[in-house]
Coordinates of N, CA and C in Angstrom, one line a residue:
M1 N 93.2 119.7 238.5 CA 94.2 120.7 238.5 C 93.6 122.1 238.3
N2 N 94.0 123.0 239.2 CA 93.5 124.3 239.2 C 94.1 125.1 238.0
K3 N 93.2 125.9 237.3 CA 93.7 126.7 236.2 C 94.3 128.0 236.8
L4 N 95.5 128.3 236.2 CA 96.2 129.5 236.7 C 95.7 130.8 236.0
T5 N 95.8 131.9 236.7 CA 95.5 133.2 236.1 C 96.7 133.5 235.1
P6 N 96.5 134.3 234.1 CA 97.6 134.7 233.2 C 98.8 135.2 234.0
K7 N 98.5 136.1 235.0 CA 99.6 136.7 235.8 C 100.5 135.6 236.5
A8 N 99.8 134.7 237.1 CA 100.5 133.6 237.8 C 101.3 132.7 236.8
A9 N 100.6 132.4 235.7 CA 101.3 131.6 234.7 C 102.5 132.3 234.1
F10 N 102.4 133.5 233.8 CA 103.5 134.3 233.3 C 104.7 134.3 234.2
R11 N 104.4 134.5 235.5 CA 105.4 134.5 236.6 C 106.2 133.1 236.6
K12 N 105.4 132.0 236.5 CA 106.0 130.7 236.4 C 106.8 130.5 235.2
L13 N 106.3 131.0 234.0 CA 107.0 130.9 232.8 C 108.3 131.6 232.8
A14 N 108.3 132.8 233.4 CA 109.5 133.6 233.5 C 110.6 132.9 234.3
A15 N 110.1 132.1 235.4 CA 111.1 131.4 236.2 C 111.7 130.2 235.4
I16 N 110.8 129.6 234.6 CA 111.3 128.5 233.7 C 112.4 129.0 232.7
Y17 N 112.0 130.2 232.1 CA 113.0 130.8 231.2 C 114.3 131.2 231.9
D18 N 114.2 131.6 233.1 CA 115.5 131.9 233.8 C 116.3 130.7 234.0
K19 N 115.7 129.5 234.3 CA 116.5 128.3 234.4 C 117.1 128.0 233.0
M20 N 116.4 128.2 231.9 CA 116.9 127.9 230.6 C 118.1 128.7 230.3
V21 N 118.0 130.0 230.6 CA 119.1 130.9 230.4 C 120.4 130.5 231.2
A22 N 120.1 130.1 232.5 CA 121.2 129.7 233.4 C 121.9 128.5 232.8
R23 N 121.1 127.5 232.4 CA 121.7 126.3 231.9 C 122.5 126.6 230.6
Y24 N 121.9 127.4 229.7 CA 122.5 127.8 228.5 C 123.9 128.4 228.8
D25 N 123.9 129.3 229.7 CA 125.2 130.0 230.0 C 126.2 129.1 230.6
E26 N 125.8 128.1 231.4 CA 126.7 127.1 232.0 C 127.4 126.3 230.9
V27 N 126.7 126.0 229.8 CA 127.3 125.2 228.7 C 128.0 126.1 227.7
A28 N 127.5 127.3 227.4 CA 128.1 128.2 226.4 C 129.5 128.7 226.9
G29 N 129.6 128.9 228.2 CA 130.8 129.5 228.8 C 132.1 128.6 228.5
P30 N 132.1 127.3 228.9 CA 133.2 126.5 228.6 C 133.5 126.2 227.1
I31 N 132.4 126.3 226.3 CA 132.6 126.2 224.9 C 133.2 127.4 224.2
G32 N 133.0 128.6 224.9 CA 133.4 129.8 224.3 C 132.4 130.3 223.3
M33 N 131.1 129.9 223.5 CA 130.1 130.2 222.5 C 129.5 131.6 222.7
T34 N 129.5 132.4 221.7 CA 128.8 133.7 221.7 C 128.1 133.8 220.3
C35 N 127.1 134.7 220.3 CA 126.4 134.9 219.0 C 127.0 136.2 218.3
E36 N 127.9 136.8 218.9 CA 128.5 138.1 218.4 C 129.1 137.9 217.0
G37 N 128.7 138.7 216.0 CA 129.3 138.6 214.7 C 128.9 137.4 213.9
C38 N 128.0 136.6 214.3 CA 127.6 135.4 213.6 C 126.9 135.7 212.4
A39 N 127.3 135.1 211.2 CA 126.7 135.4 209.9 C 125.4 134.5 209.8
D40 N 125.4 133.4 210.5 CA 124.3 132.5 210.4 C 123.2 132.8 211.5
N41 N 122.6 133.9 211.4 CA 121.7 134.4 212.4 C 120.5 133.4 212.7
C42 N 120.4 132.9 213.9 CA 119.3 132.0 214.2 C 117.9 132.6 214.0
C43 N 117.9 134.0 214.0 CA 116.6 134.7 213.8 C 116.1 134.5 212.4
L44 N 117.0 133.9 211.5 CA 116.6 133.6 210.2 C 116.0 132.1 210.0
S45 N 116.2 131.4 211.1 CA 115.8 130.0 211.1 C 114.3 129.8 211.2
F46 N 113.8 128.8 210.5 CA 112.3 128.6 210.5 C 111.9 127.7 211.7
F47 N 111.5 128.4 212.7 CA 111.1 127.7 214.0 C 109.5 127.7 214.1
Q48 N 109.0 126.6 214.6 CA 107.6 126.6 214.9 C 107.5 126.4 216.4
H49 N 106.5 127.0 217.1 CA 106.3 127.0 218.5 C 105.0 126.3 218.9
H50 N 104.9 125.7 220.1 CA 103.9 124.8 220.3 C 103.1 124.9 221.6
T51 N 103.2 126.1 222.3 CA 102.4 126.2 223.5 C 101.6 127.5 223.5
Y52 N 100.4 127.4 224.1 CA 99.6 128.6 224.3 C 100.1 129.6 225.3
V53 N 100.8 129.0 226.3 CA 101.3 129.9 227.4 C 102.4 130.8 226.8
E54 N 103.3 130.3 226.0 CA 104.3 131.1 225.4 C 103.7 132.1 224.4
W55 N 102.7 131.7 223.7 CA 102.1 132.6 222.7 C 101.4 133.8 223.5
A56 N 100.7 133.5 224.5 CA 100.1 134.5 225.3 C 101.1 135.4 226.0
Y57 N 102.2 134.9 226.5 CA 103.3 135.7 227.1 C 103.9 136.6 226.1
M58 N 104.1 136.1 224.9 CA 104.7 136.9 223.8 C 103.8 138.1 223.6
W59 N 102.5 137.9 223.6 CA 101.5 139.0 223.3 C 101.5 139.9 224.5
E60 N 101.7 139.4 225.7 CA 101.8 140.3 226.9 C 102.9 141.3 226.7
G61 N 104.0 140.9 226.1 CA 105.1 141.8 225.8 C 104.8 142.7 224.6
L62 N 104.1 142.2 223.6 CA 103.8 143.0 222.4 C 102.9 144.1 222.8
N63 N 101.9 143.8 223.7 CA 101.0 144.9 224.1 C 101.6 146.0 225.0
R64 N 102.8 145.8 225.4 CA 103.5 146.8 226.1 C 104.3 147.8 225.2
L65 N 104.4 147.4 223.9 CA 105.1 148.3 223.0 C 104.3 149.5 222.6
P66 N 105.0 150.6 222.2 CA 104.3 151.7 221.6 C 103.5 151.3 220.4
A67 N 102.4 151.9 220.1 CA 101.5 151.5 219.0 C 102.2 151.5 217.7
D68 N 103.0 152.4 217.4 CA 103.7 152.5 216.1 C 104.7 151.3 215.9
R69 N 105.3 150.9 217.0 CA 106.3 149.8 217.0 C 105.5 148.5 216.7
L70 N 104.4 148.3 217.4 CA 103.5 147.1 217.2 C 103.0 147.0 215.8
E71 N 102.6 148.2 215.3 CA 102.0 148.2 213.9 C 103.1 147.8 212.9
D72 N 104.3 148.2 213.1 CA 105.5 147.9 212.3 C 105.8 146.4 212.3
I73 N 105.8 145.8 213.5 CA 106.0 144.4 213.7 C 104.9 143.6 213.1
Q74 N 103.7 144.0 213.2 CA 102.5 143.3 212.6 C 102.6 143.3 211.1
A75 N 103.1 144.4 210.5 CA 103.2 144.5 209.1 C 104.3 143.6 208.6
R76 N 105.4 143.5 209.3 CA 106.5 142.6 209.0 C 106.1 141.2 209.1
A77 N 105.3 140.9 210.1 CA 104.8 139.5 210.3 C 103.9 139.1 209.2
R78 N 103.1 140.0 208.7 CA 102.2 139.6 207.6 C 103.1 139.3 206.3
D79 N 104.1 140.1 206.1 CA 105.0 139.9 205.0 C 105.7 138.6 205.1
Y80 N 106.2 138.3 206.4 CA 106.9 137.0 206.6 C 106.0 135.8 206.3
V81 N 104.7 135.9 206.8 CA 103.8 134.8 206.5 C 103.6 134.6 205.0
D82 N 103.4 135.6 204.3 CA 103.2 135.5 202.8 C 104.4 134.9 202.2
R83 N 105.6 135.4 202.5 CA 106.8 134.9 201.9 C 107.1 133.4 202.3
A84 N 106.9 133.1 203.6 CA 107.1 131.8 204.1 C 106.2 130.8 203.4
Q85 N 104.9 131.1 203.2 CA 104.0 130.2 202.5 C 104.4 130.0 201.1
A86 N 104.9 131.1 200.4 CA 105.3 130.9 199.0 C 106.6 130.0 199.0
A87 N 107.5 130.1 199.9 CA 108.6 129.3 199.9 C 108.2 127.8 200.2
L88 N 107.3 127.6 201.1 CA 106.9 126.2 201.4 C 106.2 125.6 200.2
A89 N 105.4 126.4 199.5 CA 104.7 126.0 198.3 C 105.7 125.5 197.2
R90 N 106.9 126.1 197.2 CA 107.9 125.8 196.2 C 108.7 124.6 196.7
G91 N 108.4 124.1 197.9 CA 109.2 122.9 198.5 C 110.4 123.4 199.2
E92 N 110.5 124.7 199.5 CA 111.7 125.2 200.1 C 111.5 125.5 201.6
R93 N 112.5 125.4 202.4 CA 112.4 125.8 203.8 C 112.6 127.3 203.9
P94 N 111.7 128.0 204.5 CA 111.8 129.5 204.6 C 113.1 129.9 205.3
H95 N 113.7 130.9 204.8 CA 115.0 131.5 205.4 C 114.7 133.0 205.5
L96 N 113.9 133.4 206.5 CA 113.5 134.8 206.5 C 113.7 135.4 207.9
M97 N 114.0 136.7 208.0 CA 114.3 137.3 209.3 C 113.0 137.4 210.1
C98 N 113.1 137.0 211.4 CA 112.0 137.1 212.3 C 111.4 138.5 212.4
P99 N 110.1 138.7 212.4 CA 109.6 140.1 212.4 C 109.8 140.8 213.7
L100 N 110.3 140.1 214.8 CA 110.6 140.8 216.0 C 112.0 141.3 216.0
N101 N 112.8 141.0 215.0 CA 114.2 141.5 215.0 C 114.2 142.9 214.5
I102 N 114.8 143.8 215.4 CA 114.8 145.2 215.1 C 116.1 145.7 214.5
D103 N 117.1 144.8 214.5 CA 118.4 145.2 213.9 C 119.0 144.0 213.3
E104 N 118.8 143.8 212.0 CA 119.2 142.6 211.3 C 120.8 142.4 211.3
K105 N 121.5 143.4 211.3 CA 123.0 143.3 211.3 C 123.5 142.7 212.6
Q106 N 122.9 143.2 213.7 CA 123.3 142.8 215.1 C 122.4 141.7 215.7
G107 N 121.3 141.4 215.0 CA 120.4 140.4 215.5 C 119.8 140.7 216.8
I108 N 119.2 141.9 216.9 CA 118.7 142.4 218.2 C 117.2 142.1 218.2
C109 N 116.7 141.4 219.2 CA 115.3 141.1 219.3 C 114.5 142.3 220.0
G110 N 113.4 142.7 219.4 CA 112.7 143.8 219.9 C 111.8 143.4 221.0
L111 N 111.8 142.1 221.4 CA 110.9 141.6 222.5 C 111.8 140.6 223.3
Y112 N 113.0 141.0 223.6 CA 114.0 140.1 224.2 C 113.5 139.4 225.5
D113 N 112.9 140.2 226.4 CA 112.5 139.6 227.7 C 111.4 138.6 227.5
H114 N 110.7 138.7 226.4 CA 109.5 137.8 226.2 C 109.8 136.8 225.1
R115 N 111.1 136.6 224.7 CA 111.4 135.7 223.6 C 111.0 134.3 224.0
L116 N 110.7 133.5 223.1 CA 110.2 132.1 223.3 C 111.3 131.1 223.6
M117 N 110.9 129.9 224.1 CA 111.8 128.9 224.5 C 112.9 128.6 223.5
I118 N 112.5 128.3 222.3 CA 113.5 127.9 221.2 C 114.5 129.0 221.0
C119 N 114.1 130.3 221.1 CA 115.0 131.4 220.9 C 116.0 131.4 222.0
R120 N 115.7 130.9 223.2 CA 116.6 130.9 224.3 C 117.6 129.7 224.3
M121 N 117.1 128.6 223.8 CA 117.9 127.4 223.9 C 118.7 127.0 222.6
H122 N 118.4 127.6 221.5 CA 119.0 127.3 220.3 C 120.5 127.7 220.3
G123 N 121.3 126.8 219.8 CA 122.8 127.2 219.7 C 123.7 126.1 220.3
V124 N 123.5 125.9 221.6 CA 124.4 124.9 222.3 C 123.9 123.5 222.2
P125 N 124.8 122.5 222.4 CA 124.4 121.1 222.3 C 123.4 120.9 223.4
N126 N 122.4 120.1 223.1 CA 121.4 119.8 224.1 C 120.8 118.4 223.9
L127 N 120.1 117.9 224.9 CA 119.5 116.6 224.9 C 118.0 116.7 225.4
L128 N 117.2 115.9 224.7 CA 115.8 115.8 225.1 C 115.5 114.3 225.2
T129 N 114.9 113.9 226.3 CA 114.5 112.5 226.5 C 112.9 112.5 226.3
R130 N 112.5 111.8 225.3 CA 111.0 111.7 225.0 C 110.3 110.8 226.0
H131 N 109.0 110.9 226.1 CA 108.2 110.1 227.0 C 108.4 108.6 226.8
T132 N 108.9 108.2 225.6 CA 109.1 106.8 225.3 C 110.5 106.3 225.9
G133 N 111.3 107.3 226.4 CA 112.6 107.0 226.8 C 113.7 107.2 225.8
Q134 N 113.3 107.5 224.5 CA 114.2 107.8 223.5 C 114.9 109.1 223.7
E135 N 116.3 109.1 223.6 CA 117.0 110.3 223.7 C 117.3 110.9 222.3
V136 N 117.0 112.2 222.2 CA 117.3 113.0 221.0 C 118.3 114.0 221.3
R137 N 119.4 114.0 220.6 CA 120.5 114.9 220.8 C 120.7 115.9 219.7
F138 N 120.9 117.1 220.0 CA 121.2 118.2 219.1 C 122.6 118.7 219.2
P139 N 123.4 118.8 218.2 CA 124.8 119.1 218.3 C 125.1 120.6 218.5
G140 N 124.0 121.4 218.4 CA 124.2 122.9 218.5 C 124.3 123.5 217.1
C141 N 124.4 124.8 217.0 CA 124.4 125.4 215.7 C 125.8 125.2 215.0
Y142 N 125.9 125.7 213.8 CA 127.2 125.5 213.1 C 128.4 126.1 213.8
R143 N 128.2 127.3 214.4 CA 129.4 127.9 215.1 C 129.7 127.0 216.3
C144 N 128.7 126.5 217.0 CA 129.0 125.7 218.2 C 129.7 124.4 217.8
Q145 N 129.2 123.8 216.7 CA 129.8 122.5 216.2 C 131.3 122.7 215.9
D146 N 131.6 123.9 215.3 CA 133.0 124.2 215.0 C 133.8 124.4 216.2
L147 N 133.3 125.0 217.2 CA 134.0 125.2 218.5 C 134.2 123.9 219.3
T148 N 133.3 123.0 219.1 CA 133.4 121.7 219.9 C 134.0 120.5 219.2
K149 N 134.4 120.7 218.0 CA 134.8 119.5 217.2 C 136.0 118.8 217.7
D150 N 136.9 119.5 218.5 CA 138.1 118.9 219.0 C 138.0 118.7 220.5
M151 N 136.8 118.9 221.1 CA 136.6 118.7 222.6 C 136.4 117.2 222.9
A152 N 137.1 116.7 223.9 CA 137.0 115.3 224.2 C 135.6 115.0 224.8
E153 N 135.1 115.9 225.7 CA 133.8 115.8 226.2 C 133.1 117.2 226.0
V154 N 132.0 117.1 225.3 CA 131.2 118.3 224.9 C 130.1 118.5 226.0
P155 N 130.1 119.6 226.6 CA 129.0 119.9 227.6 C 127.7 120.1 226.8
F156 N 126.6 119.8 227.5 CA 125.3 119.9 226.9 C 124.2 120.3 227.9
V157 N 123.1 120.8 227.4 CA 122.0 121.2 228.2 C 121.0 120.0 228.1
D158 N 120.5 119.5 229.3 CA 119.4 118.5 229.3 C 118.1 119.3 229.4
R159 N 117.4 119.4 228.2 CA 116.2 120.2 228.2 C 115.0 119.5 228.9
T160 N 115.1 118.2 229.1 CA 114.0 117.4 229.5 C 113.3 118.0 230.8
P161 N 114.0 118.3 231.9 CA 113.2 118.8 233.1 C 112.5 120.1 232.8
M162 N 113.1 121.0 232.0 CA 112.5 122.3 231.7 C 111.3 122.1 230.8
Y163 N 111.4 121.1 229.8 CA 110.2 120.8 229.0 C 109.1 120.3 229.8
K164 N 109.4 119.4 230.8 CA 108.3 118.9 231.6 C 107.7 120.0 232.4
D165 N 108.5 120.9 232.9 CA 107.9 122.1 233.6 C 107.0 122.9 232.7
L166 N 107.4 123.0 231.5 CA 106.6 123.8 230.5 C 105.3 123.1 230.1
V167 N 105.4 121.8 230.0 CA 104.2 121.0 229.7 C 103.2 121.2 230.8
L168 N 103.6 121.0 232.0 CA 102.8 121.1 233.2 C 102.2 122.5 233.3
L169 N 103.0 123.6 233.0 CA 102.5 124.9 233.0 C 101.4 125.1 232.0
E170 N 101.6 124.6 230.8 CA 100.7 124.7 229.7 C 99.3 124.1 230.1
M171 N 99.3 123.0 230.8 CA 98.1 122.4 231.3 C 97.4 123.3 232.3
Q172 N 98.2 123.8 233.2 CA 97.7 124.7 234.3 C 97.1 126.0 233.7
F173 N 97.7 126.5 232.6 CA 97.3 127.8 232.0 C 96.1 127.6 231.1
V174 N 96.0 126.6 230.3 CA 94.9 126.4 229.4 C 93.7 125.8 230.2
G175 N 94.0 124.9 231.1 CA 92.9 124.2 231.8 C 92.2 123.1 231.1
K176 N 91.0 122.8 231.4 CA 90.3 121.6 230.9 C 90.0 121.6 229.4
N177 N 90.2 122.8 228.7 CA 89.9 122.9 227.3 C 91.1 122.5 226.5
L178 N 92.3 122.1 227.1 CA 93.5 121.9 226.3 C 93.3 120.8 225.2
C179 N 92.7 119.7 225.5 CA 92.5 118.7 224.5 C 91.5 119.1 223.4
A180 N 90.6 120.0 223.7 CA 89.7 120.4 222.7 C 90.2 121.5 221.8
L181 N 91.2 122.2 222.2 CA 91.8 123.3 221.4 C 92.7 122.8 220.3
P182 N 92.8 123.6 219.2 CA 93.7 123.2 218.1 C 95.1 123.1 218.6
K183 N 95.9 122.2 218.1 CA 97.3 122.1 218.4 C 98.1 123.3 217.9
V184 N 98.9 123.9 218.8 CA 99.7 125.0 218.4 C 100.9 124.6 217.6
D185 N 101.1 125.1 216.4 CA 102.2 124.8 215.5 C 102.4 125.9 214.6
H186 N 102.8 127.1 215.2 CA 102.9 128.3 214.5 C 104.3 128.9 214.6
T187 N 104.7 129.7 213.6 CA 105.9 130.5 213.7 C 105.5 131.8 214.5
I188 N 106.5 132.5 215.0 CA 106.3 133.7 215.7 C 105.4 134.7 214.8
A189 N 105.8 134.8 213.5 CA 105.0 135.6 212.6 C 103.5 135.3 212.6
E190 N 103.2 134.0 212.5 CA 101.8 133.5 212.5 C 101.1 133.9 213.8
M191 N 101.8 133.7 214.9 CA 101.3 134.1 216.2 C 100.9 135.6 216.3
I192 N 101.7 136.4 215.7 CA 101.5 137.8 215.6 C 100.3 138.2 214.7
V193 N 100.3 137.6 213.6 CA 99.2 137.8 212.6 C 97.8 137.3 213.2
I194 N 97.8 136.2 213.8 CA 96.6 135.6 214.3 C 96.1 136.5 215.5
G195 N 97.0 137.0 216.3 CA 96.6 137.8 217.5 C 96.8 136.9 218.7
P196 N 96.4 137.4 219.9 CA 96.5 136.7 221.1 C 95.7 135.4 221.0
P197 N 96.2 134.3 221.7 CA 95.5 133.0 221.6 C 94.1 133.0 222.2
R198 N 93.2 132.3 221.7 CA 91.9 132.1 222.3 C 91.8 130.8 223.0
L199 N 91.5 130.8 224.2 CA 91.5 129.6 225.0 C 90.2 129.0 225.3
K200 N 89.2 129.4 224.6 CA 87.8 128.9 224.8 C 87.3 128.4 223.4

């Protein structure tokens, strides 16, 4: 399998993201699902991300920001990591605002075009079929569950094809070193604090 250049990989990733957004919208529309005015901001959720290609793409976006904006985000990311580690040490799940959020009241992402997969897919009901054939279903966020509680048939996003595309892209992006590299299991804040991923 030929290794992709970052530019080619990012172009493919953007196309996968476009599919995700389209499928999300197809499901969110009939449900009447919007994030406007939601008190349970998903930017406060403790998500961990698992691909080098998304990590690198996020940094491609970060490097386009003005220096002062990037420094502010990095400072907030360091604070996030410290507070998250303290919460985990207490046996609590962190409930902290993502350092990329530039308007906590409205939940505006400062890196919207480069936001990661989970940030794009969270909220609506979805399905994932594991390689074992096991189906894992997610009912959607609290607002979505409230909107769908009386629906006879709840629409959902099948994430499986898009996940397969992302896994293949990860292999093409990282290349032969994939099995030798540490497994990615980081929050956005940790990815910011660590810096761009090293693939060697």
